Amino acid sequence: MKNLRFCAGCGTKLLIRHKIKFCSNKCQCDLEYKTNIDLWKKGRLSGGVGITARNLAAWLRKYLIEKYDNKCSVCGWNKKHPLTNVVPLEVDHLDGDSENNLEKNLRLLCPNCHALTPFYKNLNKDKGRKWRMKKYIKNF
């Protein structure tokens, strides 16, 4: 009798020999997404990517889009771009610190609402430059 294997993501029986752990790539990605969200909510994953963690991870952005139902959290705007067919929403850090990726500090905003926040782009001058200077001086 052969060893029965089940998909680690959805639990379906794996009938094809070369399917070792997952029934499909989609199932594998779905499990990875759920695991990342769980770890992030428990504080064991930062949600940032890169050396300085200044960029938001794609799975975290996807979570915020699902949480806010693909709408601006302030005005409810959800018009899709005619070419990309995507709502151009931006992630806003309420305290202005791009390294603070806690759920209570993040929200999705349309470009108009985001432009009216106190920490939008260059209005956050002094807070975002120090880490760059430390990085550049360290590399010389």
Short mmCIF file of C-alpha atoms in Angstrom, two decimals:
data_model
loop_
_atom_site.label_atom_id
_atom_site.label_comp_id
_atom_site.label_asym_id
_atom_site.label_seq_id
_atom_site.Cartn_x
_atom_site.Cartn_y
_atom_site.Cartn_z
CA MET A 1 0.00 0.00 0.00
CA LYS A 2 1.32 3.42 -0.99
CA ASN A 3 1.81 6.21 1.50
CA LEU A 4 -1.04 8.66 1.20
CA ARG A 5 -0.02 12.28 1.10
CA PHE A 6 -2.18 15.34 1.59
CA CYS A 7 -1.69 18.93 0.46
CA ALA A 8 -0.22 21.08 3.25
CA GLY A 9 -2.37 24.00 2.13
CA CYS A 10 -5.86 22.66 1.51
CA GLY A 11 -5.68 19.06 2.73
CA THR A 12 -6.73 17.36 -0.52
CA LYS A 13 -5.27 13.96 -1.34
CA LEU A 14 -2.20 14.14 -3.60
CA LEU A 15 -2.71 11.61 -6.37
CA ILE A 16 0.09 12.63 -8.73
CA ARG A 17 3.51 11.26 -7.84
CA HIS A 18 5.52 14.43 -8.33
CA LYS A 19 3.26 16.47 -6.07
CA ILE A 20 5.21 16.22 -2.84
CA LYS A 21 3.78 18.84 -0.50
CA PHE A 22 1.20 20.98 -2.32
CA CYS A 23 -1.45 20.28 -4.94
CA SER A 24 -0.63 23.49 -6.88
CA ASN A 25 1.48 26.64 -6.82
CA LYS A 26 -1.62 28.64 -5.94
CA CYS A 27 -2.20 26.48 -2.88
CA GLN A 28 1.43 26.95 -1.83
CA CYS A 29 1.22 30.75 -2.26
CA ASP A 30 -2.08 30.92 -0.35
CA LEU A 31 -0.57 29.07 2.61
CA GLU A 32 2.53 31.27 2.55
CA TYR A 33 0.31 34.39 2.50
CA LYS A 34 -1.78 33.17 5.47
CA THR A 35 1.36 32.21 7.40
CA ASN A 36 2.97 35.61 6.78
CA ILE A 37 -0.17 37.45 7.94
CA ASP A 38 -0.39 35.33 11.11
CA LEU A 39 3.29 35.91 11.94
CA TRP A 40 2.96 39.65 11.22
CA LYS A 41 -0.10 39.99 13.47
CA LYS A 42 1.80 38.21 16.27
CA GLY A 43 4.73 40.62 15.83
CA ARG A 44 7.19 38.00 14.58
CA LEU A 45 7.42 39.43 11.04
CA SER A 46 7.97 43.11 10.27
CA GLY A 47 6.11 43.42 6.97
CA GLY A 48 9.00 45.27 5.36
CA VAL A 49 11.36 44.12 2.64
CA GLY A 50 14.89 45.13 1.79
CA ILE A 51 17.95 45.99 3.85
CA THR A 52 16.38 48.95 5.60
CA ALA A 53 12.82 47.55 5.54
CA ARG A 54 11.51 50.79 4.04
CA ASN A 55 9.38 49.02 1.42
CA LEU A 56 6.15 47.24 2.25
CA ALA A 57 5.95 43.53 1.46
CA ALA A 58 3.55 42.56 -1.34
CA TRP A 59 1.61 40.19 0.94
CA LEU A 60 1.02 43.01 3.43
CA ARG A 61 -0.26 45.35 0.74
CA LYS A 62 -2.56 42.55 -0.48
CA TYR A 63 -3.86 42.11 3.08
CA LEU A 64 -4.62 45.84 3.39
CA ILE A 65 -6.44 45.84 0.04
CA GLU A 66 -8.60 42.94 1.26
CA LYS A 67 -9.15 44.55 4.67
CA TYR A 68 -10.31 47.89 3.24
CA ASP A 69 -12.21 46.23 0.37
CA ASN A 70 -10.05 47.95 -2.28
CA LYS A 71 -11.31 51.41 -1.20
CA CYS A 72 -9.81 54.51 0.37
CA SER A 73 -10.25 54.21 4.13
CA VAL A 74 -11.14 57.92 4.43
CA CYS A 75 -13.41 58.79 1.49
CA GLY A 76 -14.29 55.36 0.05
CA TRP A 77 -12.91 56.16 -3.44
CA ASN A 78 -12.38 53.03 -5.57
CA LYS A 79 -12.16 54.10 -9.22
CA LYS A 80 -9.99 51.77 -11.33
CA HIS A 81 -7.27 53.06 -13.63
CA PRO A 82 -8.42 52.60 -17.25
CA LEU A 83 -5.18 50.95 -18.43
CA THR A 84 -4.09 48.86 -15.45
CA ASN A 85 -7.60 48.09 -14.17
CA VAL A 86 -6.28 48.55 -10.61
CA VAL A 87 -7.41 51.05 -7.97
CA PRO A 88 -4.30 53.23 -7.37
CA LEU A 89 -4.35 53.21 -3.57
CA GLU A 90 -1.37 54.12 -1.39
CA VAL A 91 -0.36 52.78 2.01
CA ASP A 92 -0.22 55.47 4.69
CA HIS A 93 1.72 55.18 7.96
CA LEU A 94 -0.29 57.13 10.53
CA ASP A 95 2.73 58.08 12.64
CA GLY A 96 4.95 58.86 9.63
CA ASP A 97 7.47 56.13 10.46
CA SER A 98 7.84 53.83 7.46
CA GLU A 99 9.44 51.13 9.60
CA ASN A 100 6.38 50.91 11.88
CA ASN A 101 4.26 48.37 10.02
CA LEU A 102 1.85 47.53 12.82
CA GLU A 103 -1.73 47.00 11.70
CA LYS A 104 -3.02 49.94 13.75
CA ASN A 105 -0.48 52.22 12.03
CA LEU A 106 -1.39 51.32 8.42
CA ARG A 107 -4.29 52.34 6.21
CA LEU A 108 -5.06 52.58 2.49
CA LEU A 109 -5.65 56.01 1.02
CA CYS A 110 -6.45 57.38 -2.40
CA PRO A 111 -3.82 59.79 -3.82
CA ASN A 112 -5.94 62.83 -2.87
CA CYS A 113 -6.45 61.85 0.77
CA HIS A 114 -2.82 60.76 1.08
CA ALA A 115 -1.62 64.14 -0.19
CA LEU A 116 -3.53 65.83 2.65
CA THR A 117 -1.83 63.86 5.44
CA PRO A 118 0.79 65.57 7.64
CA PHE A 119 3.53 63.06 6.74
CA TYR A 120 3.03 62.92 2.95
CA LYS A 121 6.25 62.76 0.87
CA ASN A 122 8.59 65.66 1.68
CA LEU A 123 6.55 66.91 4.65
CA ASN A 124 8.28 64.20 6.66
CA LYS A 125 11.75 65.66 5.98
CA ASP A 126 13.69 65.12 9.17
CA LYS A 127 12.36 61.69 9.98
CA GLY A 128 13.44 59.88 6.81
CA ARG A 129 16.92 61.26 6.20
CA LYS A 130 18.83 60.08 9.28
CA TRP A 131 18.78 56.39 8.37
CA ARG A 132 20.12 57.23 4.90
CA MET A 133 23.00 59.25 6.30
CA LYS A 134 23.92 56.44 8.68
CA LYS A 135 23.83 53.96 5.82
CA TYR A 136 25.95 56.10 3.47
CA ILE A 137 28.51 57.09 6.10
CA LYS A 138 28.85 53.45 7.15
CA ASN A 139 29.61 52.45 3.55
CA PHE A 140 32.48 54.95 3.10
#
